Coordinates of C-alpha atoms and ligand atoms in Angstrom, one line a residue:
Chain G
M1 CA 0.0 0.0 0.0
T2 CA 1.8 3.1 -1.2
T3 CA 0.9 6.4 0.3
S4 CA 2.0 9.6 -1.4
F5 CA 3.3 10.1 -4.9
D6 CA 5.6 13.0 -5.6
W7 CA 5.6 13.2 -9.3
K8 CA 4.1 16.1 -11.1
L9 CA 2.0 16.2 -14.3
P10 CA 3.2 19.2 -16.3
R11 CA 0.8 21.3 -18.2
G12 CA -0.1 19.7 -21.5
T13 CA 0.5 16.1 -20.4
L14 CA -1.8 13.8 -22.2
I15 CA -3.6 11.2 -20.2
H16 CA -4.8 8.3 -22.1
G17 CA -7.3 6.0 -20.4
K18 CA -6.3 2.3 -20.5
W19 CA -9.8 0.7 -20.6
K20 CA -12.0 3.3 -22.3
Q21 CA -9.4 5.2 -24.3
N22 CA -10.5 8.6 -23.4
R23 CA -7.9 11.3 -23.7
Y24 CA -7.4 14.3 -21.4
R25 CA -5.0 17.1 -21.4
V26 CA -3.7 18.4 -18.1
E27 CA -4.0 22.1 -17.4
R28 CA -2.9 22.4 -13.8
L29 CA -3.0 21.0 -10.3
L30 CA -6.2 22.0 -8.4
G31 CA -5.4 20.6 -5.1
E32 CA -4.2 17.6 -3.2
G33 CA -5.2 15.8 -0.1
A34 CA -4.2 12.6 1.7
N35 CA -5.9 10.4 -0.9
G36 CA -4.4 11.8 -4.1
K37 CA -4.1 14.8 -6.4
V38 CA -6.8 16.6 -8.3
F39 CA -6.0 18.2 -11.7
L40 CA -7.9 20.5 -14.0
V41 CA -8.1 18.7 -17.3
E42 CA -9.6 19.3 -20.7
R43 CA -11.4 16.9 -23.1
Q44 CA -13.2 18.1 -26.2
R45 CA -13.1 21.7 -25.0
T46 CA -14.7 20.9 -21.7
W47 CA -13.0 21.3 -18.3
Y48 CA -13.1 18.5 -15.8
A49 CA -11.5 17.7 -12.5
M50 CA -9.5 14.5 -12.4
K51 CA -8.6 12.8 -9.2
I52 CA -5.5 10.5 -9.4
S53 CA -4.5 8.2 -6.6
S54 CA -1.7 5.8 -6.0
D55 CA -4.1 3.5 -4.1
A56 CA -6.5 1.6 -6.4
V57 CA -8.7 0.3 -3.6
D58 CA -9.0 3.6 -1.9
L59 CA -9.9 5.4 -5.1
Q60 CA -12.3 2.7 -6.1
S61 CA -14.1 2.9 -2.8
E62 CA -14.8 6.6 -3.4
V63 CA -15.9 5.8 -7.0
N64 CA -18.3 3.2 -5.7
V65 CA -20.0 5.8 -3.5
L66 CA -20.2 8.3 -6.3
Q67 CA -21.7 5.6 -8.6
S68 CA -24.3 4.7 -6.0
I69 CA -25.3 8.3 -5.6
A70 CA -25.4 8.7 -9.4
K71 CA -27.7 5.8 -9.7
Q72 CA -30.0 7.3 -7.1
R73 CA -30.1 10.5 -9.0
Q74 CA -30.6 9.1 -12.4
A75 CA -33.9 11.0 -12.8
G76 CA -31.8 13.5 -14.6
R77 CA -32.7 16.6 -12.6
H78 CA -29.0 16.7 -11.6
E79 CA -26.0 17.4 -13.6
A80 CA -23.8 14.3 -13.6
Y81 CA -20.9 14.6 -11.2
L82 CA -18.9 11.4 -12.0
I83 CA -17.9 11.4 -15.6
D84 CA -15.3 8.7 -16.2
V85 CA -13.2 6.1 -14.3
D86 CA -10.0 4.6 -15.7
D87 CA -6.3 3.9 -15.3
F88 CA -3.4 5.5 -17.1
R89 CA 0.3 4.5 -17.4
N90 CA 2.5 7.2 -16.1
S91 CA 6.0 8.0 -17.4
D92 CA 7.4 6.0 -14.4
G93 CA 5.9 2.9 -16.0
V94 CA 3.3 2.5 -13.2
D95 CA -0.5 2.4 -13.8
Y96 CA -2.4 4.9 -11.8
P97 CA -6.2 4.8 -11.3
F98 CA -8.2 8.0 -11.8
Y99 CA -11.7 9.3 -12.0
V100 CA -13.0 12.3 -13.7
M101 CA -15.7 14.6 -12.2
R102 CA -17.5 17.8 -13.0
Y103 CA -15.2 20.8 -12.6
I104 CA -16.5 23.0 -9.9
R105 CA -15.5 26.6 -10.6
G106 CA -15.3 28.2 -7.2
M107 CA -13.3 29.3 -4.3
T108 CA -12.8 27.7 -1.0
L109 CA -15.2 28.9 1.6
F110 CA -12.7 31.0 3.5
D111 CA -11.5 32.7 0.3
Y112 CA -15.0 33.4 -0.8
L113 CA -16.1 35.0 2.4
A114 CA -12.8 37.0 2.7
K115 CA -13.4 38.3 -0.8
Q116 CA -17.1 38.8 -1.0
G117 CA -17.7 39.7 2.6
M118 CA -19.4 38.0 5.6
D119 CA -22.8 39.2 4.4
W120 CA -22.7 36.1 2.2
F121 CA -22.3 33.7 5.0
P122 CA -26.0 33.0 5.6
V123 CA -26.7 32.4 1.9
V124 CA -23.7 30.1 1.5
G125 CA -24.7 28.3 4.7
Y126 CA -28.2 27.8 3.4
S127 CA -27.0 26.6 0.1
L128 CA -24.8 24.1 1.9
L129 CA -27.7 22.9 4.0
V130 CA -29.7 22.2 0.9
K131 CA -26.8 20.1 -0.5
L132 CA -26.6 18.1 2.7
A133 CA -30.4 17.7 2.8
Q134 CA -30.3 16.1 -0.6
L135 CA -27.5 13.7 0.4
H136 CA -29.3 12.9 3.6
S137 CA -32.6 12.1 1.8
E138 CA -30.6 9.5 -0.1
Q139 CA -29.4 8.0 3.2
W140 CA -25.8 9.2 3.0
T141 CA -23.7 11.2 5.5
F142 CA -21.1 13.4 4.0
G143 CA -18.8 12.7 6.9
D144 CA -15.8 14.9 6.5
L145 CA -17.6 18.2 6.4
K146 CA -15.1 21.1 6.9
V147 CA -14.2 24.4 5.4
E148 CA -11.6 22.8 3.1
N149 CA -14.3 20.6 1.5
V150 CA -16.7 23.3 0.6
L151 CA -16.2 25.2 -2.7
V152 CA -18.3 28.3 -3.4
G153 CA -19.3 29.4 -6.8
D154 CA -21.0 32.6 -8.0
Y155 CA -23.6 34.1 -5.8
G156 CA -22.8 31.9 -2.8
R157 CA -23.6 28.6 -4.4
A158 CA -21.9 25.9 -2.2
E159 CA -20.6 22.6 -3.5
L160 CA -19.2 19.7 -1.6
V161 CA -15.9 18.2 -2.7
D162 CA -14.0 15.1 -1.5
Y163 CA -16.5 12.3 -1.3
G164 CA -13.9 10.1 0.6
G165 CA -15.9 10.4 3.8
V166 CA -19.3 9.8 2.4
T167 CA -20.9 6.9 4.4
G168 CA -24.2 5.1 4.2
F169 CA -26.5 5.8 7.2
G170 CA -25.8 3.3 10.0
K171 CA -22.2 2.5 9.1
S172 CA -19.1 3.9 10.8
V173 CA -18.1 7.3 9.4
R174 CA -15.2 6.6 7.0
Q175 CA -13.3 9.8 7.3
F176 CA -13.5 12.7 9.7
T177 CA -11.6 15.6 11.0
E178 CA -11.2 15.8 14.8
I179 CA -12.5 19.2 15.6
Y180 CA -15.6 18.7 13.4
D181 CA -16.3 15.2 14.9
R182 CA -19.2 14.7 17.2
G183 CA -17.3 11.9 19.0
Y184 CA -14.4 14.1 19.7
W185 CA -16.7 16.5 21.5
N186 CA -18.3 13.7 23.5
A187 CA -21.6 14.6 21.8
G188 CA -22.4 11.2 20.2
S189 CA -21.3 8.3 18.2
R190 CA -19.4 8.0 15.0
T191 CA -22.2 6.1 13.3
A192 CA -23.3 7.9 10.2
D193 CA -26.6 9.8 10.3
A194 CA -27.9 13.2 9.3
K195 CA -27.2 14.7 12.7
Y196 CA -23.5 13.8 12.3
D197 CA -23.2 16.3 9.5
L198 CA -25.3 18.9 11.2
F199 CA -22.9 18.8 14.2
S200 CA -19.9 19.3 11.8
F201 CA -21.9 22.1 10.1
A202 CA -22.3 23.9 13.5
V203 CA -18.5 23.6 14.1
L204 CA -17.9 24.9 10.6
C205 CA -20.0 28.0 11.4
I206 CA -17.8 28.6 14.5
Q207 CA -14.7 27.9 12.6
I208 CA -15.6 30.6 10.1
H209 CA -16.2 33.3 12.7
E210 CA -13.9 32.3 15.5
S211 CA -11.1 30.3 14.1
R212 CA -8.5 31.4 16.6
R213 CA -10.6 31.0 19.7
L214 CA -11.7 27.6 18.5
A215 CA -8.1 26.5 18.1
A216 CA -7.3 27.8 21.5
L217 CA -10.3 26.1 23.0
T218 CA -9.4 22.7 21.6
A219 CA -5.8 23.1 22.7
S220 CA -6.8 23.9 26.3
L221 CA -9.7 21.5 27.0
L222 CA -9.1 18.2 28.7
P223 CA -10.6 15.4 26.6
Q224 CA -13.3 14.6 29.2
N225 CA -14.4 18.3 29.3
R226 CA -15.0 18.6 25.6
A227 CA -18.7 19.2 25.2
P228 CA -21.3 21.1 23.0
E229 CA -21.7 23.6 25.9
E230 CA -18.0 24.6 25.5
L231 CA -18.6 25.4 21.8
L232 CA -21.8 27.3 22.6
K233 CA -19.9 29.4 25.2
L234 CA -17.5 30.3 22.5
A235 CA -20.3 31.2 20.1
R236 CA -21.8 33.6 22.6
V237 CA -18.7 35.9 22.5
N238 CA -19.2 36.5 18.7
P239 CA -21.8 39.0 17.6
V240 CA -23.0 36.9 14.6
L241 CA -22.8 33.5 16.2
R242 CA -24.7 34.9 19.3
T243 CA -27.7 35.6 17.1
M244 CA -27.8 32.0 16.0
E245 CA -27.2 30.3 19.3
D246 CA -30.5 28.4 19.2
W247 CA -29.7 27.0 15.8
L248 CA -26.2 26.0 16.9
S249 CA -27.4 24.5 20.1
K250 CA -29.9 22.3 18.3
A251 CA -27.3 21.2 15.7
L252 CA -24.6 20.5 18.3
R253 CA -27.1 18.5 20.5
G254 CA -28.7 16.6 17.8
E255 CA -32.1 18.2 18.3
F256 CA -33.1 18.7 14.7
A257 CA -35.3 15.9 13.6
H258 CA -34.0 16.1 10.1
T259 CA -32.0 18.4 7.8
Q260 CA -35.1 20.1 6.2
E261 CA -36.0 21.3 9.7
A262 CA -32.5 22.6 10.2
A263 CA -32.7 24.4 6.8
K264 CA -36.1 25.9 7.7
S265 CA -34.8 27.1 11.1
W266 CA -31.8 28.5 9.3
Q267 CA -34.1 30.5 7.0
Q268 CA -35.9 31.9 10.0
W269 CA -32.6 33.0 11.5
Q270 CA -31.6 34.6 8.2
H271 CA -34.8 36.5 8.1
K272 CA -34.3 37.9 11.6
H273 CA -30.6 38.4 11.1
S274 CA -31.1 40.4 7.9
R275 CA -33.4 42.9 9.6
H276 CA -31.5 43.4 12.8
A277 CA -27.8 42.7 12.5
P278 CA -25.5 45.3 11.0
S279 CA -23.5 43.7 8.3
A280 CA -20.5 42.0 9.8
P281 CA -17.1 43.0 8.7
V282 CA -14.7 40.4 7.6
P283 CA -12.6 39.5 10.6
R284 CA -9.1 40.8 10.1
W285 CA -7.4 37.5 10.6
M286 CA -9.3 36.1 7.7
K287 CA -7.6 38.4 5.2
G288 CA -4.5 36.4 4.9
L289 CA -3.9 34.0 7.8
F290 CA -6.9 31.9 7.2
V291 CA -5.4 29.2 5.1
A292 CA -2.6 28.6 7.5
S293 CA -4.7 28.5 10.5
A294 CA -7.2 26.2 8.9
A295 CA -4.5 23.8 7.8
L296 CA -3.0 23.7 11.3
L297 CA -6.3 22.8 12.9
A298 CA -7.3 20.1 10.6
T299 CA -6.1 16.6 11.3
T300 CA -8.0 14.2 9.3
I301 CA -8.6 10.6 10.4
Y302 CA -9.3 8.1 7.8
W303 CA -11.3 4.9 8.0
L304 CA -10.4 2.1 5.6
L305 CA -7.4 2.7 3.4
R306 CA -6.8 6.3 4.0
A307 CA -3.1 7.0 3.5
G308 CA -1.0 6.9 6.7
L309 CA 0.3 9.6 8.9
Chain A
M1 CA -10.0 -10.9 13.3
K2 CA -7.5 -10.6 16.1
Q3 CA -5.1 -7.8 16.8
I4 CA -2.7 -6.8 19.6
L5 CA -1.7 -3.2 19.8
L6 CA 1.5 -2.6 21.9
I7 CA 2.1 0.9 23.2
T8 CA 5.6 1.4 24.6
D9 CA 8.3 3.9 24.9
G10 CA 11.4 1.9 25.3
C11 CA 13.2 -1.4 25.1
S12 CA 12.3 -4.6 26.6
N13 CA 14.9 -5.9 29.2
V14 CA 13.8 -9.2 30.6
G15 CA 12.6 -12.6 29.4
V16 CA 11.8 -13.8 26.0
S17 CA 12.4 -11.5 23.1
P18 CA 9.3 -9.5 22.1
V19 CA 10.2 -10.2 18.4
V20 CA 9.9 -14.0 19.1
A21 CA 6.7 -13.4 21.0
A22 CA 5.2 -11.3 18.1
A23 CA 6.1 -14.0 15.6
Q24 CA 4.3 -16.6 17.8
A25 CA 1.2 -14.3 17.9
F26 CA 1.2 -14.0 14.1
A27 CA 1.6 -17.8 13.8
E28 CA -1.6 -18.0 15.8
G29 CA -3.5 -15.6 13.6
I30 CA -3.0 -12.5 15.7
T31 CA -1.6 -9.4 14.0
V32 CA 0.7 -7.3 16.2
N33 CA 0.9 -3.5 15.8
V34 CA 3.2 -1.3 17.8
V35 CA 3.1 2.4 18.7
G36 CA 6.3 4.0 20.1
V37 CA 5.1 6.9 22.1
L38 CA 7.2 10.0 22.6
D39 CA 6.9 12.9 24.9
Q40 CA 9.9 14.9 24.2
G41 CA 12.9 13.6 22.4
D42 CA 12.9 10.2 20.8
L43 CA 13.0 6.5 21.6
G44 CA 16.6 6.2 20.8
E45 CA 17.9 4.2 17.8
F46 CA 17.6 1.0 19.6
G47 CA 14.0 1.5 20.8
S48 CA 12.7 2.4 17.3
A49 CA 14.5 -0.5 15.7
E50 CA 12.9 -2.8 18.2
I51 CA 9.3 -1.6 17.7
E52 CA 9.8 -1.9 13.9
E53 CA 11.0 -5.5 14.2
I54 CA 8.2 -6.5 16.7
A55 CA 5.6 -5.2 14.2
R56 CA 7.3 -7.0 11.3
A57 CA 7.5 -10.3 13.1
G58 CA 3.8 -9.8 14.1
G59 CA 2.7 -9.1 10.6
G60 CA 1.6 -5.6 11.6
L61 CA 2.6 -2.0 11.4
S62 CA 4.6 0.3 13.6
R63 CA 4.6 4.1 14.1
L64 CA 6.2 6.6 16.4
A65 CA 3.8 9.1 17.8
H66 CA 3.9 12.1 20.0
T67 CA 1.3 11.9 22.9
R68 CA -0.8 14.5 21.1
Q69 CA -1.2 12.3 18.0
L70 CA -1.6 9.1 19.9
S71 CA -5.4 8.8 19.3
Q72 CA -5.0 9.3 15.6
T73 CA -2.1 6.9 15.3
V74 CA -3.8 4.2 17.3
Q75 CA -6.9 4.4 15.1
M76 CA -5.0 4.6 12.0
L77 CA -3.0 1.5 12.7
T78 CA -6.0 -0.5 13.8
R79 CA -8.0 0.5 10.8
K80 CA -5.2 0.0 8.3
T81 CA -4.5 -3.5 9.7
V82 CA -8.1 -4.5 9.4
V83 CA -8.1 -3.5 5.8
Q84 CA -4.7 -5.1 5.2
T85 CA -5.8 -8.4 6.7
I86 CA -8.9 -8.4 4.5
Q87 CA -6.9 -7.5 1.4
Q88 CA -4.5 -10.3 2.0
A89 CA -7.4 -12.7 2.2
V90 CA -9.0 -11.2 -0.8
H91 CA -5.7 -11.4 -2.8
R92 CA -5.5 -15.1 -2.0
E93 CA -9.0 -15.6 -3.3
L94 CA -8.5 -13.4 -6.3
K95 CA -5.7 -15.7 -7.4
Q96 CA -7.9 -18.7 -7.1
V97 CA -11.0 -17.2 -8.5
L98 CA -9.8 -14.8 -11.1
G99 CA -6.3 -15.8 -11.8
T100 CA -4.9 -12.4 -10.9
S101 CA -3.4 -11.4 -7.6
S102 CA -3.7 -7.7 -7.8
I103 CA -6.8 -5.5 -7.6
E104 CA -5.1 -3.0 -9.9
G105 CA -5.0 -5.7 -12.7
L106 CA -8.8 -6.1 -12.6
P107 CA -11.0 -4.4 -15.2
P108 CA -13.1 -1.5 -13.7
E109 CA -16.4 -3.5 -13.1
K110 CA -14.7 -6.3 -11.4
R111 CA -12.6 -3.9 -9.4
S112 CA -15.6 -2.1 -8.2
E113 CA -17.2 -5.3 -7.0
V114 CA -14.1 -6.5 -5.2
V115 CA -13.6 -3.2 -3.4
R116 CA -17.3 -3.2 -2.4
V117 CA -16.7 -6.5 -0.7
I118 CA -13.5 -5.3 1.0
D119 CA -15.4 -2.2 2.3
E120 CA -18.2 -4.4 3.5
L121 CA -15.9 -6.8 5.3
G122 CA -14.0 -3.9 6.8
E123 CA -17.2 -2.7 8.3
T124 CA -18.8 -6.0 9.4
T125 CA -15.9 -8.4 10.3
K126 CA -15.8 -9.2 14.0
L127 CA -12.8 -7.6 15.6
K128 CA -10.9 -8.1 18.8
V129 CA -8.1 -5.8 19.8
A130 CA -6.1 -6.4 22.9
L131 CA -4.2 -3.3 23.9
L132 CA -0.9 -4.0 25.8
I133 CA 0.4 -1.0 27.6
D134 CA 4.0 -0.4 28.8
A135 CA 3.5 1.0 32.3
S136 CA 7.1 1.3 33.3
A137 CA 8.3 4.4 35.0
S138 CA 9.0 6.5 31.9
M139 CA 5.4 6.0 30.7
K140 CA 3.8 7.5 33.7
P141 CA 3.3 11.0 32.4
K142 CA 1.9 9.5 29.2
M143 CA -0.8 7.3 30.8
Q144 CA -3.6 9.9 30.4
A145 CA -2.9 10.2 26.7
V146 CA -2.9 6.5 26.4
E147 CA -6.2 6.1 28.2
E148 CA -7.7 8.8 26.0
A149 CA -6.5 7.1 22.9
I150 CA -8.1 3.8 24.0
R151 CA -11.4 5.6 24.7
D152 CA -11.3 7.2 21.3
L153 CA -10.5 3.9 19.6
S154 CA -13.4 2.2 21.4
L155 CA -15.7 5.0 20.2
S156 CA -14.8 4.4 16.6
L157 CA -15.0 0.6 16.9
Q158 CA -18.5 0.9 18.4
A159 CA -19.7 2.7 15.3
R160 CA -18.8 -0.4 13.2
Q161 CA -21.5 -2.8 12.2
G162 CA -19.4 -5.8 13.1
R163 CA -19.0 -6.6 16.8
S164 CA -15.8 -5.1 18.0
E165 CA -14.3 -5.6 21.4
I166 CA -11.2 -4.4 23.2
A167 CA -9.3 -5.7 26.2
V168 CA -6.6 -3.8 28.0
F169 CA -3.4 -5.1 29.7
H170 CA -0.4 -3.4 31.2
F171 CA 3.0 -4.6 32.1
P172 CA 4.9 -5.2 34.3
G173 CA 2.3 -6.5 36.8
S174 CA 2.2 -5.5 40.4
A175 CA 3.2 -8.7 42.2
H176 CA 6.7 -10.0 41.7
G177 CA 6.7 -12.5 38.9
D178 CA 3.7 -11.1 37.1
D179 CA 4.6 -10.1 33.6
C180 CA 1.4 -8.6 32.8
M181 CA -2.0 -7.6 34.3
M182 CA -5.4 -7.3 32.8
D183 CA -7.1 -4.0 33.3
L184 CA -10.2 -4.5 31.2
N185 CA -11.7 -7.8 29.9
W186 CA -13.3 -7.9 26.5
T187 CA -15.7 -5.1 26.2
A188 CA -17.5 -3.2 23.5
D189 CA -17.9 0.0 25.4
V190 CA -15.5 1.8 27.8
R191 CA -17.8 4.7 28.5
G192 CA -18.2 5.2 32.2
V193 CA -15.0 3.2 33.0
T194 CA -12.8 5.7 34.7
Q195 CA -9.1 5.4 35.0
F196 CA -8.6 1.8 34.0
L197 CA -4.8 2.2 33.6
P198 CA -2.5 2.3 36.7
R199 CA -0.9 5.6 37.5
L200 CA 1.6 4.0 39.9
Q201 CA 4.7 2.5 38.6
M202 CA 5.5 -0.8 40.3
R203 CA 8.8 -2.2 39.1
G204 CA 11.6 -1.1 37.0
T205 CA 11.7 -3.9 34.4
T206 CA 10.1 -4.0 31.0
P207 CA 9.1 -7.6 30.2
T208 CA 7.6 -6.8 26.8
G209 CA 8.2 -10.3 25.4
P210 CA 6.7 -12.2 28.3
A211 CA 3.7 -9.8 28.4
L212 CA 3.1 -10.4 24.7
M213 CA 3.1 -14.1 25.3
H214 CA 0.6 -13.6 28.1
V215 CA -1.8 -11.8 25.8
V216 CA -1.4 -14.4 23.1
D217 CA -2.4 -17.0 25.8
F218 CA -5.4 -14.9 26.7
F219 CA -6.6 -15.0 23.1
R220 CA -6.1 -18.8 23.1
T221 CA -7.9 -19.6 26.3
P222 CA -11.2 -21.0 25.2
S223 CA -13.2 -19.6 28.1
Q224 CA -12.3 -16.1 27.0
F225 CA -12.9 -16.8 23.4
L226 CA -16.2 -18.7 23.3
G227 CA -16.7 -20.5 20.0
N228 CA -15.4 -17.7 17.9
N229 CA -13.6 -19.5 15.2
N230 CA -12.5 -16.3 13.7
D231 CA -11.4 -16.3 10.1
E232 CA -14.5 -14.7 8.6
T233 CA -12.5 -13.2 5.8
D234 CA -11.4 -16.4 4.3
G235 CA -13.7 -18.1 1.8
M236 CA -16.0 -15.1 1.4
M237 CA -14.7 -13.7 -1.8
S238 CA -15.8 -16.6 -3.8
D239 CA -19.4 -16.1 -2.7
Y240 CA -19.3 -12.5 -3.9
V241 CA -17.2 -12.6 -7.0
V242 CA -18.2 -15.7 -8.8
Ligands
ADP1 N1 -14.6 18.7 -8.7 C1 -13.7 19.6 -8.4 N2 -13.7 20.8 -8.9 C2 -12.7 21.7 -8.6 N3 -11.8 21.5 -7.6 C3 -11.8 20.3 -7.0 C4 -12.7 19.3 -7.3 N4 -12.5 18.2 -6.5 C5 -11.4 18.6 -5.8 N5 -11.0 19.8 -6.0 C6 -9.9 20.5 -5.3 O1 -8.9 19.6 -5.0 C7 -8.7 19.6 -3.6 C8 -8.4 18.2 -3.1 O2 -9.4 17.3 -3.4 P1 -10.0 16.2 -2.4 O3 -11.0 15.4 -3.1 O4 -10.3 16.9 -1.2 O5 -8.7 15.3 -2.2 P2 -8.4 14.4 -0.9 O6 -9.5 13.5 -0.8 O7 -7.1 13.7 -1.3 O8 -8.3 15.3 0.2 C9 -9.9 20.1 -3.0 O9 -9.7 20.8 -1.8 C10 -10.4 21.1 -4.1 O10 -9.7 22.4 -3.9

């Protein structure tokens, strides 16, 4: 089981699928994670995102989830996400498995809010809740919900990336990140359900507004003292989070019956918030330090074959 | 599926070699993983060479970890070993059933099917993990982190669909001549169990090898292991693939 692969695919590299013979041209690296690298590629004048991994089982496992979701969504209302699955032979003589997905033109959540302003936070949040509600209605938990895995397109349209953590309801969450994990906060199990994601969503809200204090809190709390109440205490010191304390409390304590209810309650908060709250300025730390602080905080734990530490 | 996870910070110094004991464990179908836990500094060249060799002899994996990353490391090793054990079984079957020994060599549809089975087994296979904790003097300040890592592991295992149990041992034991003592018998849930590891150091020796043998014995004792003839992973692929 190999873990990382260090090679680069220079711009213009042609990738020729071994089984289906499709050809792609590499434009640039989009990002990389523990499971592989994602490249922007082009085929017949269309942009796609291609994920390449050195671990066939690992990648296939993710593809299986995407295929199951695709089957459920066959109705056609949705634009296909998974486009192609194949292997290619790299110049080092080794075959690497890859899959091709829809390219999501967007910024990371942090970048988006830093650039467009915190006014967009409620809209982006709602859009994300709708995405989650869809997944939950199909009996899947996203699992590894965190700022890094949310891309935001025009007008605050949120999209989830990295389906490596997506887990069928009732199974153990395949991949999670400690500070977003309900088990880490002594607030419940690691069995996949809709409430698991809503918990992470609440932490994500806190992370966006109070990244530093959240980092300080996790560093200072003894394991046995981690609790939703600690997160809520932190939320009360922030002018925006304070207005949504009820919502956060329900999400952190698993009190929303389902995700539609959480979305509806979010709308009500948005409605009140838009009338009363002055528009919040972008926190100063966000304008530059955010990437570093987010990266520092995030330690991902992988179920199954996730590449080692 | 049976695993031993040894958590230590130094070298064994009495009794049978831990490498020999780990090899015996593996021969009996138990995989041995080792975490070398650091506070400050390192284990020393000799210590890290030893943990690597114990894991190799035990068919498992070894990692060095700071106390802060102990939870993640313990989980990662346990999970990786579950999958590896399943993959080894699957590879054997692939050879018999499909005439190829690598998943990479399979065409996409077959690969998808095989990986689905691997994932399913990883989630549902029964699992027993015995944690063996070095409780010699130098480990004392690390005990809280070790206990926390064990709780965290138990939480993750509880979420699995397959029955998962842990047992906890430490060494050296309290009475003279005791290589090893049991702190927790097989349990699926450690919530509510407070401070199960000793905070007092008893003796200065580190009988890692004898303690490992003791845990292997514990796996073997029929009364502790009621009718669980454990190799669920073998023979399952043919049902799925053919
Ligand atoms: N479909 C996509 N469109 C655009 N960018 C993407 C897409 N998928 C992934 N990325 C980028 O690549 C990065 C790494 O992808 P990810 O799937 O998270 O990899 P890993 O699972 O290895 O962490 C993401 O953070 C994102 O920035």
